[in-house]
Short mmCIF file of C-alpha atoms and ligand atoms in Angstrom, two decimals:
data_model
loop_
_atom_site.label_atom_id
_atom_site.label_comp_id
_atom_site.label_asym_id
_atom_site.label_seq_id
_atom_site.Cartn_x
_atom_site.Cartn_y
_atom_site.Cartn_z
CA UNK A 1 -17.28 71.99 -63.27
CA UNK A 2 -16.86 68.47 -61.70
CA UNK A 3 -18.93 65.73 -62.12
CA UNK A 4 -20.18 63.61 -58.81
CA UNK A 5 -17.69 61.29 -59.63
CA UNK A 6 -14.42 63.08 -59.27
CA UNK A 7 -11.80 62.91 -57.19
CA UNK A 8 -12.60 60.09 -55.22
CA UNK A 9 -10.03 58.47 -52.62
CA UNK A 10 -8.99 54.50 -53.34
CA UNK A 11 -12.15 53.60 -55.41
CA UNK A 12 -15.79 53.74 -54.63
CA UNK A 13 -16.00 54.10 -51.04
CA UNK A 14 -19.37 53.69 -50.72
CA UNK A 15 -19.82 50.31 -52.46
CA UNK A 16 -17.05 49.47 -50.42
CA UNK A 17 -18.94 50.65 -47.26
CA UNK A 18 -22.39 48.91 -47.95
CA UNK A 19 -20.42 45.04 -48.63
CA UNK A 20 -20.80 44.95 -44.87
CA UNK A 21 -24.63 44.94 -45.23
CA UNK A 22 -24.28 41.72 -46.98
CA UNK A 23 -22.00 40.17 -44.30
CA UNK A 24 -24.48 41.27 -41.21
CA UNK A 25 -27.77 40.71 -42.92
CA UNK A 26 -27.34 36.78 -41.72
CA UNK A 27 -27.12 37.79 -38.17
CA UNK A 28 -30.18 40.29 -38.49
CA UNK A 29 -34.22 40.20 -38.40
CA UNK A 30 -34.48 41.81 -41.55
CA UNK A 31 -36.51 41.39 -44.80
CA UNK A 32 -34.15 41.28 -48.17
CA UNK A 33 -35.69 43.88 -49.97
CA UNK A 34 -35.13 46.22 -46.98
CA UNK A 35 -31.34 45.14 -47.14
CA UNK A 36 -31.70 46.21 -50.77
CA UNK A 37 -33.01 49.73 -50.39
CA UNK A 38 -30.38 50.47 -48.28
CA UNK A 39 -27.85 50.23 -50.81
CA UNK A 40 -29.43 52.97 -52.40
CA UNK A 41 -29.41 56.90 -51.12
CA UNK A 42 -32.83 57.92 -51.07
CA UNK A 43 -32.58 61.58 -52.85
CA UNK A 44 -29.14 63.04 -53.60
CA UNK A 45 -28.98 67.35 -54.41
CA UNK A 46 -25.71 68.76 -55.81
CA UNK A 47 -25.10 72.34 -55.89
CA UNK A 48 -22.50 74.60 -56.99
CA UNK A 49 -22.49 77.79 -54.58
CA UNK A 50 -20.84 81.23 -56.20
CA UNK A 51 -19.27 83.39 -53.54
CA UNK A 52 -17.72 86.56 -54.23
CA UNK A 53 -14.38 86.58 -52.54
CA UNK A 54 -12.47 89.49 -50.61
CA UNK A 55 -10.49 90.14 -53.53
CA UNK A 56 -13.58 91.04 -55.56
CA UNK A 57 -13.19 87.42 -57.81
CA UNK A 58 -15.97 84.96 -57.74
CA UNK A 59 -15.63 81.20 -57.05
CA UNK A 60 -17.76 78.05 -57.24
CA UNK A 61 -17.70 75.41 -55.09
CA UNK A 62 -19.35 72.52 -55.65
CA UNK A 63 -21.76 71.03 -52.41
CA UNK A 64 -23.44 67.89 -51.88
CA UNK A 65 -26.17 66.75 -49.51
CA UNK A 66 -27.45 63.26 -49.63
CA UNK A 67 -30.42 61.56 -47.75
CA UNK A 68 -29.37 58.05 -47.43
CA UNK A 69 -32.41 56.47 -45.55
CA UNK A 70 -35.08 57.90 -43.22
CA UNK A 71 -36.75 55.24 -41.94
CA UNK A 72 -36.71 55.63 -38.80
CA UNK A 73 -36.79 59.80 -38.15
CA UNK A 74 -35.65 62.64 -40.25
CA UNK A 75 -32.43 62.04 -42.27
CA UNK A 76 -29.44 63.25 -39.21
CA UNK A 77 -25.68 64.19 -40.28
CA UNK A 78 -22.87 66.11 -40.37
CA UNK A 79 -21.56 68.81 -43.19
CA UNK A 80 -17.99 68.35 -44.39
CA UNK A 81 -16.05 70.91 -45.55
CA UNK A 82 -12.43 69.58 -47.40
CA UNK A 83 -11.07 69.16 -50.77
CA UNK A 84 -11.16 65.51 -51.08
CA UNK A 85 -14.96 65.62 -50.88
CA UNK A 86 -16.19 64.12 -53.29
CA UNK A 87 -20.13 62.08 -53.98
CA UNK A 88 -18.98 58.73 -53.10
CA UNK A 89 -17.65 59.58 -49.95
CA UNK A 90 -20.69 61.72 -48.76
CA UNK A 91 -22.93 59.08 -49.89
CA UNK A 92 -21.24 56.73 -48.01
CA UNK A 93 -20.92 59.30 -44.79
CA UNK A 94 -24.83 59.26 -44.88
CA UNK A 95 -24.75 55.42 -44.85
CA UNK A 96 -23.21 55.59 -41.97
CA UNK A 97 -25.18 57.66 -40.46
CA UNK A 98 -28.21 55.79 -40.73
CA UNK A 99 -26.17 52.50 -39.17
CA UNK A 100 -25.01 54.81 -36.63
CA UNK A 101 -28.31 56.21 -35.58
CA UNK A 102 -29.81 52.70 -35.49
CA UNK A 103 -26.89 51.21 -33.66
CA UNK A 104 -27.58 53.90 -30.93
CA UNK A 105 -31.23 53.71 -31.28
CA UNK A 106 -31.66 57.54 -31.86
CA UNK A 107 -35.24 58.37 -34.04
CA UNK A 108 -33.08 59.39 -36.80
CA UNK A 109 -32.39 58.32 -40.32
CA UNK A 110 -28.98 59.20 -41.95
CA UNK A 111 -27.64 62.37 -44.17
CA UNK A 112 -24.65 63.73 -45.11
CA UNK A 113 -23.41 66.78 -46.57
CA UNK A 114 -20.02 68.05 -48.12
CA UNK A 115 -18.39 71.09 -49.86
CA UNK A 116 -15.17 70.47 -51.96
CA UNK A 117 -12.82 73.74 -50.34
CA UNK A 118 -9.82 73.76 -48.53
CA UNK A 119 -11.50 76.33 -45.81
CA UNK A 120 -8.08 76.50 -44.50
CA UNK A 121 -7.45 78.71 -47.47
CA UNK A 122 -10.31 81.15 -47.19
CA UNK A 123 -10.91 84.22 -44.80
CA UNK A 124 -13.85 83.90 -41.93
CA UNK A 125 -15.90 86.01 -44.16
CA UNK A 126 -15.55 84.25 -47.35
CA UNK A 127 -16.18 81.11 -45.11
CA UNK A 128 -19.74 82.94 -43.46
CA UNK A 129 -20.60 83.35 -46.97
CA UNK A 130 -19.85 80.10 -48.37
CA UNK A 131 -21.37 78.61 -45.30
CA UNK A 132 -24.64 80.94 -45.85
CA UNK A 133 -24.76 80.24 -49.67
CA UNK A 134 -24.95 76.46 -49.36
CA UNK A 135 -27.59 76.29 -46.64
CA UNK A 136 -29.65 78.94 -49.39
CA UNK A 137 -28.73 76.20 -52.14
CA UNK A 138 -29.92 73.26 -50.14
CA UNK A 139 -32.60 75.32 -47.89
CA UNK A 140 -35.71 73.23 -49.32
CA UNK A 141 -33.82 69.67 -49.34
CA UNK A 142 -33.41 70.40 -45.41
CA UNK A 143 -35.51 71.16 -42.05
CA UNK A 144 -35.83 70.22 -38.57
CA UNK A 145 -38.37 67.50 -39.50
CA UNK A 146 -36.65 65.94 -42.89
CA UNK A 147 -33.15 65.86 -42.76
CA UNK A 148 -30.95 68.12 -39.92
CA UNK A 149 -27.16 68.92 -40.89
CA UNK A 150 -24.37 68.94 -38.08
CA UNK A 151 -20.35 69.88 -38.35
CA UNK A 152 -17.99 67.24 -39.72
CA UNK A 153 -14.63 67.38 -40.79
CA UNK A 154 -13.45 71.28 -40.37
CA UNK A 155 -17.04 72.53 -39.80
CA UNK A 156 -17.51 73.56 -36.55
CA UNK A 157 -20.14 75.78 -34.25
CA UNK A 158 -19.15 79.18 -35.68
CA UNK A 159 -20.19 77.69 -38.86
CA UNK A 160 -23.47 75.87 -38.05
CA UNK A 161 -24.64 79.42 -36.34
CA UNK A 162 -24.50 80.99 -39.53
CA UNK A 163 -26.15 78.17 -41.57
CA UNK A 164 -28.89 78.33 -38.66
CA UNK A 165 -29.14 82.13 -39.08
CA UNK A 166 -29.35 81.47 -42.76
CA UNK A 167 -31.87 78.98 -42.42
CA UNK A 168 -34.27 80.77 -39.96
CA UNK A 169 -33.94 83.86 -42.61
CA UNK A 170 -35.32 81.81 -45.41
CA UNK A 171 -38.07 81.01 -43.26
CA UNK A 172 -39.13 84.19 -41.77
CA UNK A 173 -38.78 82.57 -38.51
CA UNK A 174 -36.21 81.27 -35.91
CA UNK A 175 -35.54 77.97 -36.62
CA UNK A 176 -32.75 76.47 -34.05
CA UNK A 177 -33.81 72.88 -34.54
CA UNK A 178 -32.75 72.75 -38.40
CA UNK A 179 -29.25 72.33 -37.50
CA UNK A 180 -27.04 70.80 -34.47
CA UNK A 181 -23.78 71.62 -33.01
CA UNK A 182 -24.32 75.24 -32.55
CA UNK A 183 -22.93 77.85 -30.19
CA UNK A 184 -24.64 77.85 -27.16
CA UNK A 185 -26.27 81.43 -27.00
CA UNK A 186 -27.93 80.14 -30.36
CA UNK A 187 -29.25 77.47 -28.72
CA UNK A 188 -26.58 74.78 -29.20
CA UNK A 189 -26.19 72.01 -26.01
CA UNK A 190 -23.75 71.90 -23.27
CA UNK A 191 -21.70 69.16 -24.01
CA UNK A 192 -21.83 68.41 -27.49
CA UNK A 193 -18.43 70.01 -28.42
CA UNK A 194 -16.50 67.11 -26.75
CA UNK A 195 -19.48 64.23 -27.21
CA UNK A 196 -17.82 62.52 -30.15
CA UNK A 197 -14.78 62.18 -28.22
CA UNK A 198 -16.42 61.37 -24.60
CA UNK A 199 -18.29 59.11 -26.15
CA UNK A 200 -16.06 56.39 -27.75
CA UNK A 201 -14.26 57.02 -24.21
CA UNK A 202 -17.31 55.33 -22.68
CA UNK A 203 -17.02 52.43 -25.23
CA UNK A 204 -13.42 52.46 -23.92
CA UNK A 205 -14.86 52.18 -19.96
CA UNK A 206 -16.52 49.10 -20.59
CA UNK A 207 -14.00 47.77 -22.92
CA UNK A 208 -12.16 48.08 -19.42
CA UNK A 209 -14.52 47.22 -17.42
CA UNK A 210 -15.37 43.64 -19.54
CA UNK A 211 -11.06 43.13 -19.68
CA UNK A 212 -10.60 44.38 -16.25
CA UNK A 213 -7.93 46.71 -17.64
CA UNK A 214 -5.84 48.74 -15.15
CA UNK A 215 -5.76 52.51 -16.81
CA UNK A 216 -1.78 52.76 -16.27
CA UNK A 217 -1.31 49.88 -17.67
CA UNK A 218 -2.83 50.72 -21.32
CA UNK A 219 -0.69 52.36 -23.81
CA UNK A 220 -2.64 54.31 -26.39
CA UNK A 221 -1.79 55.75 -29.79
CA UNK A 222 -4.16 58.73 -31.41
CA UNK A 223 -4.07 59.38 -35.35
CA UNK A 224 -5.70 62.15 -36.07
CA UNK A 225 -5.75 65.33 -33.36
CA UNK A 226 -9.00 67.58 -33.90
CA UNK A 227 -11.81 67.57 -32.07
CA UNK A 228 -12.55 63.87 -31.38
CA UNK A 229 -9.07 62.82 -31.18
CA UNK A 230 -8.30 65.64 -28.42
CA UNK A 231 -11.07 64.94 -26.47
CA UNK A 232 -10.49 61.07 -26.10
CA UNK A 233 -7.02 61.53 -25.83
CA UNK A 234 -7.92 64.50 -23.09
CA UNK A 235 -10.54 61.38 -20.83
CA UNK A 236 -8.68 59.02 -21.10
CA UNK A 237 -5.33 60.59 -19.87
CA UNK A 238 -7.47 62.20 -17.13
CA UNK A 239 -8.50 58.15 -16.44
CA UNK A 240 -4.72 57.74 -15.87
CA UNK A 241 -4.42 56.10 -19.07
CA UNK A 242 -0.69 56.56 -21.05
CA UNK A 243 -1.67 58.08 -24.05
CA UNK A 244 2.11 57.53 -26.00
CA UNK A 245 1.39 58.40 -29.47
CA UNK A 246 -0.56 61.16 -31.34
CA UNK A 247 -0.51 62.70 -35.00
CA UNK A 248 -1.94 64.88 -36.93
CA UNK A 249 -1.98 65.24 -41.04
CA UNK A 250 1.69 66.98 -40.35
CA UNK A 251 3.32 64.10 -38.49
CA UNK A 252 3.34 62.97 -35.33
CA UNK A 253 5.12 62.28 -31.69
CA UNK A 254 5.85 59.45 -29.47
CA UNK A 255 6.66 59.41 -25.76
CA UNK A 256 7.23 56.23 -23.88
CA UNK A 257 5.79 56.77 -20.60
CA UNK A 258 3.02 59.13 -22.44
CA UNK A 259 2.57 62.61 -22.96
CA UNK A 260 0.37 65.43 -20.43
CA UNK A 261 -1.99 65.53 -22.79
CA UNK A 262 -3.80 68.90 -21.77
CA UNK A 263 -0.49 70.54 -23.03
CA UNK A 264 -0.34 69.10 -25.83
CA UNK A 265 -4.12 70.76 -26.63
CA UNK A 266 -2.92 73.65 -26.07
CA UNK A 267 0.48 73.83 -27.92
CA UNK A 268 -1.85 72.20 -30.96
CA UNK A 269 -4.08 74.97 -30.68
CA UNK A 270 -2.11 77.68 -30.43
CA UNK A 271 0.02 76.70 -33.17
CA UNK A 272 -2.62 74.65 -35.68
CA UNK A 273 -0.03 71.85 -36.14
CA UNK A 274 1.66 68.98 -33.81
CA UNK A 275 4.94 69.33 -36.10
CA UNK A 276 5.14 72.73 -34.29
CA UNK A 277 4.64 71.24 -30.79
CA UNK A 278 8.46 69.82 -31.59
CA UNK A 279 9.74 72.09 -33.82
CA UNK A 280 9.99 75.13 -31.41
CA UNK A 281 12.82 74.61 -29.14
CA UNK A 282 11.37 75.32 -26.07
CA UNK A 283 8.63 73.24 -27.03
CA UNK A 284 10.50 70.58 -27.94
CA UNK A 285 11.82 70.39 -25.01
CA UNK A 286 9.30 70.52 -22.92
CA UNK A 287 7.18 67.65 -24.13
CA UNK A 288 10.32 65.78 -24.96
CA UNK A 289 9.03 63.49 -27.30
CA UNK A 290 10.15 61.60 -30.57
CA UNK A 291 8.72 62.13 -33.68
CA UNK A 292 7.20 59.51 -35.85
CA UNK A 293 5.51 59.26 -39.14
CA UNK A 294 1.63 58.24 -39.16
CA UNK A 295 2.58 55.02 -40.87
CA UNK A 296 4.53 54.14 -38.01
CA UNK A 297 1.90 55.30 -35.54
CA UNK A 298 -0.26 53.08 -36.71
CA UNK A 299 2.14 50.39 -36.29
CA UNK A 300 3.19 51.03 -32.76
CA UNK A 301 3.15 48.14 -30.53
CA UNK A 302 0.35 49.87 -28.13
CA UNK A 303 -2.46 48.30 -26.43
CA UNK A 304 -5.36 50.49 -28.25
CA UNK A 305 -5.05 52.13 -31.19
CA UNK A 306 -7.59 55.00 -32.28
CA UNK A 307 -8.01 56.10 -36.07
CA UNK A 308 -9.84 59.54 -35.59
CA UNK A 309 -8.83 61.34 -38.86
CA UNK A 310 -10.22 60.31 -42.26
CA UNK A 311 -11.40 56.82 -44.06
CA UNK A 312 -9.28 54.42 -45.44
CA UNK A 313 -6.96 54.17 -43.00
CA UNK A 314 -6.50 50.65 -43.00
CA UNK A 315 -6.83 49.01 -46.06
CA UNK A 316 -5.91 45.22 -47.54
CA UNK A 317 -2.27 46.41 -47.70
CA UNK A 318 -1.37 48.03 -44.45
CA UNK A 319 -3.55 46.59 -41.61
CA UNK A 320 -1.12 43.45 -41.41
CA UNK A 321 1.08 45.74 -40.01
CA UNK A 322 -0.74 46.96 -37.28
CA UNK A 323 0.27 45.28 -33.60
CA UNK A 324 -2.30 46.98 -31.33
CA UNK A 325 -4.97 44.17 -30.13
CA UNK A 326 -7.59 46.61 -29.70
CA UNK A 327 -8.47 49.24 -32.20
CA UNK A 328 -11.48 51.83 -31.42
CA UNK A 329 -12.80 53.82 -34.83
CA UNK A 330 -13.15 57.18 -33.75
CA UNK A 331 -13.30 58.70 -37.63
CA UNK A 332 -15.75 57.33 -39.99
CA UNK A 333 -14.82 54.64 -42.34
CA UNK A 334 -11.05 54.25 -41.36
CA UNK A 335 -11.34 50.25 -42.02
CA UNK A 336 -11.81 49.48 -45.97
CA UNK A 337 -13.61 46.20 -46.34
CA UNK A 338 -10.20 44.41 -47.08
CA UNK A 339 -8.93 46.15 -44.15
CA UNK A 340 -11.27 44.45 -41.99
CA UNK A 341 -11.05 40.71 -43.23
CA UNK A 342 -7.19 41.29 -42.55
CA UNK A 343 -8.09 42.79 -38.99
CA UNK A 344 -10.20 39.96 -38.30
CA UNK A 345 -8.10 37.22 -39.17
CA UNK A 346 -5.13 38.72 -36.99
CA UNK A 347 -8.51 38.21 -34.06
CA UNK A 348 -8.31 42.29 -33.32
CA UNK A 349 -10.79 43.69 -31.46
CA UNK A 350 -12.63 46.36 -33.75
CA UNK A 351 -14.76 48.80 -31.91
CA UNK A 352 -16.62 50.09 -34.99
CA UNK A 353 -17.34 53.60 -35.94
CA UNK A 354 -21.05 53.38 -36.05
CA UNK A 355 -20.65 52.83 -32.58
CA UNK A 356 -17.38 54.52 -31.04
CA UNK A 357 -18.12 57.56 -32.73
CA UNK A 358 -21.67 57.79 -32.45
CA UNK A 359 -21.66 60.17 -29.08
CA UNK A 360 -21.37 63.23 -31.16
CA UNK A 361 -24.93 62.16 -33.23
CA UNK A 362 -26.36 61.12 -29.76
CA UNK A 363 -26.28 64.52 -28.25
CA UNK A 364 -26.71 66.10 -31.52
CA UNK A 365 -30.00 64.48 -30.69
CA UNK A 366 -30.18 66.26 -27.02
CA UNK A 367 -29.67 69.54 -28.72
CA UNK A 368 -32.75 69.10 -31.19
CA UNK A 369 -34.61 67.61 -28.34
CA UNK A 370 -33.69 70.82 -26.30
CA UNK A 371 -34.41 73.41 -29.68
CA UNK A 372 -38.29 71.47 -29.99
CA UNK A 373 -38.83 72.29 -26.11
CA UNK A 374 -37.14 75.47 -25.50
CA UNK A 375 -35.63 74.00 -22.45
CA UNK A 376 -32.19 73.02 -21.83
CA UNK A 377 -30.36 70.72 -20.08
CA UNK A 378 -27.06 71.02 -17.50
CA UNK A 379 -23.77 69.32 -18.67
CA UNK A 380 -23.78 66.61 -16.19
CA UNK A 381 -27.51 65.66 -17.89
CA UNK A 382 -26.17 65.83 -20.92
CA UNK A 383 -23.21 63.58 -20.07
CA UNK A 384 -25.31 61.52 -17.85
CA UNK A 385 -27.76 60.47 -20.79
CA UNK A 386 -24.74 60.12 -23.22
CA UNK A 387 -22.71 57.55 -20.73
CA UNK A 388 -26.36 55.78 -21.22
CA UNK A 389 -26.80 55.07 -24.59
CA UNK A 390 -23.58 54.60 -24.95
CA UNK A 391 -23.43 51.76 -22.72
CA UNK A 392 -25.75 50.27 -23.28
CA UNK A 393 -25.50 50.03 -27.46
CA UNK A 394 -21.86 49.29 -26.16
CA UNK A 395 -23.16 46.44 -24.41
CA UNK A 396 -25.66 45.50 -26.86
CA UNK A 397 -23.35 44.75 -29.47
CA UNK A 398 -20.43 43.43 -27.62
CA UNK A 399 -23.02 40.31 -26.45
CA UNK A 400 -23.95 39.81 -29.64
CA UNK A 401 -20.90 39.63 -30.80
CA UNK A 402 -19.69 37.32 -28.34
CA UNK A 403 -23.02 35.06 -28.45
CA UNK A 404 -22.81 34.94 -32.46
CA UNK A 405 -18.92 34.51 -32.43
CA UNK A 406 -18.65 37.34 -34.63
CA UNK A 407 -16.77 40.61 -35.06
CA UNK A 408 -18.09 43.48 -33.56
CA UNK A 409 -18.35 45.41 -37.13
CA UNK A 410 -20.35 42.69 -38.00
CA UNK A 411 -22.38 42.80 -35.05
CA UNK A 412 -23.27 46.42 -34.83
CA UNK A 413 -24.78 46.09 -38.81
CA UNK A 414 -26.77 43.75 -37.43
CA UNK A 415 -28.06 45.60 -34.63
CA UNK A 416 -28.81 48.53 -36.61
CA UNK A 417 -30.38 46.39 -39.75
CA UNK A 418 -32.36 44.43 -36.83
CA UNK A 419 -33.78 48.65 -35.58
CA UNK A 420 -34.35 49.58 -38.93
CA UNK A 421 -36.25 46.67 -40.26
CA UNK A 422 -38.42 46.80 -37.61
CA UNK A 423 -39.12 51.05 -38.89
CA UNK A 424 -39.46 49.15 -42.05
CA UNK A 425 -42.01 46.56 -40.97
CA UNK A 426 -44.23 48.96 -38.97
CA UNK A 427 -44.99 50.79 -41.86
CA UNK A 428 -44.97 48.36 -44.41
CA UNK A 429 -46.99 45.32 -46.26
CA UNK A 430 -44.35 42.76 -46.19
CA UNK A 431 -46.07 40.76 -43.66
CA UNK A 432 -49.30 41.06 -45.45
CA UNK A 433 -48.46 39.26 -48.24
CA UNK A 434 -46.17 37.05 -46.83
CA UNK A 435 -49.10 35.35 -44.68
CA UNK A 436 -51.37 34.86 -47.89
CA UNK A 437 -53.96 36.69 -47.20
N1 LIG B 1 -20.44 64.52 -38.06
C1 LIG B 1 -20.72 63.75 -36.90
C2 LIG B 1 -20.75 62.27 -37.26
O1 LIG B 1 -20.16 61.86 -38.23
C3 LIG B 1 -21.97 64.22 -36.16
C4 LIG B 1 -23.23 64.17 -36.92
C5 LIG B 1 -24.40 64.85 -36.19
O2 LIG B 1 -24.22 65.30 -35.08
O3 LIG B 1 -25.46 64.89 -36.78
O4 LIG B 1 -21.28 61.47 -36.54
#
């Protein structure tokens, strides 16, 4: 069995990820001792989940779900499913969360959950039943009103219908709200398969709109090609933008006047892997393209740059050698701290995650909102609401970056410490004692 503290990628990611509470907390309205609390997950569970595979063997997996702060609504986050998983890195996913939430000003607190499997490796039913047996496991740690899992990192709808299903069983009673990013005939939303991606797009409207950008102009470069990654990749090309670089864990490919991206979702998709969008011959030569290594992706002289893989992406070492002015943080945690004093110095332009990637919480959100009132919402609400928030938190932290002369990492902490103090404050006796009575 593993303990929580194996396996974990370049050090303790989540100390790593809470030294930027320190930094912000100057620029917030925050009490200390609120600051403090933060730095620790409220409850953590850890499971191991037996499941008896096709060939008649059992194996455990080990599972995780941590509640990192629910201050201001029921703990909100996504479910992870990849080797690498390991505490640390859920613990600080749930972090993140909370930020994230805050930053957007959604009535949610943050969560995370993770399995350590390579689902890549198991059949659909030993993945339904590893799926079903960690929602039993973590069943009472979870529920529409106290903490409400999502799909992360190769999760996906399929999967969330059968931890719903799960759920609802343990319950004796339909319970749709328990878990977002469903199908839609189970009472998922419209729109919320391509929200993480549409909505760091919007953060990349104003970006345009505050640089007056011209679309055909801008040169972009994707890392990372799943869900998020296709779907910015997907607007913005759509937007006329010349989207010249993507990659995927495989590799990647480079095109100098930019690829048809709606092509290249499909040859991904069809064949699981960019490598193969080159390797085929008549692929090959139909998107015509050079291939490149992800370390030289992310060094690509481009005017944006999106990281929409995994964390650590850019770290003390690397992120001198990155060229692109503009970076927008589609994964979570791509920028280690050292990363980010190096980005900084070089003056880049860091749209953070808790706020480029925070579209796929936000109408997580719509979908529990729809689930409570058994009513649902059209696609062009759904976006319509979405382009919203995500404006205006957009906005919100860009002017206080500007008016603090500060990065907008930086800023967007202290937006979200600024939301959640004031959870903190309603609730609490601070203010009591601090005026003597
Ligand atoms: N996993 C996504 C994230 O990291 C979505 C979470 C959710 O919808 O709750 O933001």
């Amino acid at each position: 069995m593993t303990t929580a503290a194996d396996g974990d990628r370049g050090g303790n990611i989540f100390d790593d990820a809470i030294k930027r509470l320190d930094r912000a907390f100057e620029f917030a309205e925050i009490d200390a001792e609120a600051v403090e609390r933060l730095k620790h997950p409220r409850a953590i569970v850890q499971v191991s989940v037996p499941v008896r595979m096709d060939d008649g063997s059992l194996r455990i997996f080990e599972g995780y779900r941590v509640r990192h702060d629910d201050s201001r609504g029921p703990g909100k986050g996504g479910v992870r499913f990849h080797p690498d998983v390991n505490l640390h890195e859920v613990k600080a996913l749930a972090f993140w969360m909370t930020c994230k939430c805050a930053v957007v000003g959604i009535p949610y607190g943050g969560a995370k959950g993770g399995v350590v499997v390579n689902p890549k490796e198991l059949s659909r039913l030993e993945l339904e039943r590893l799926s079903r047996g960690f929602i039993r496991q973590i069943g009472e740690f979870i529920g529409p009103e106290s903490d409400i899992p999502a799909p992360d990192v190769y999760t996906n709808a399929m999967i969330m219908g059968w931890m719903m299903d799960e759920y609802s069983k343990m319950q004796g009673q339909r319970t749709p709200a328990v878990i977002t990013g469903k199908p839609i005939p189970l009472g998922g939303s419209l729109g919320r398969e391509d929200a993480t991606g549409r909505g760091a797009y919007y953060c990349i409207k104003e970006l345009e709109r505050q640089k007056g950008w011209d679309p055909g102009r801008i040169r972009v470069a994707v890392q990372g090609f799943g869900n998020a990654g296709q779907h910015v990749a997907r607007l913005l090309h759509e937007d006329n933008y010349r989207i010249v670089a993507v990659s995927d864990s495989k590799g990647g490919i480079f095109k100098q006047d930019g690829f048809d991206v709606p092509s290249l979702i499909r040859f991904k998709n069809e064949s699981r892997q960019l490598k193969a969008v080159y390797c085929d011959g008549s692929v090959c030569e139909m998107v015509d393209a050079d291939t490149i290594s992800n370390e030289e992706l992310l060094a690509l002289d481009v005017d944006v740059l999106v990281p929409a893989a995994l964390e650590n992406v850019f770290t003390g070492e690397n992120a001198r050698k990155v060229r692109a002015p503009v970076i927008v943080e589609v994964a979570n945690g791509p920028t280690t701290s050292d990363g980010d004093a190096v980005l900084n110095e070089a003056k880049k332009l860091v749209v953070p995650d808790i706020l480029a990637n925070a579209g796929g919480v936000t109408v997580s959100y719509f979908e529990w909102v729809q689930n409570k009132q058994g009513y649902y919402w059209t696609e062009p609400e759904v976006q319509e609401r979405l382009r919203e928030i995500m404006t205006r938190a957009f906005n919100a932290v860009y002017d206080l970056a500007e008016r603090r002369s500060i990065d907008m990492r930086t800023a967007a902490y202290a937006y979200a410490l600024t939301r959640i103090g004031e959870a903190i404050e309603a609730v609490g006796t601070q203010s009591f004692f601090q005026a003597g009575h």
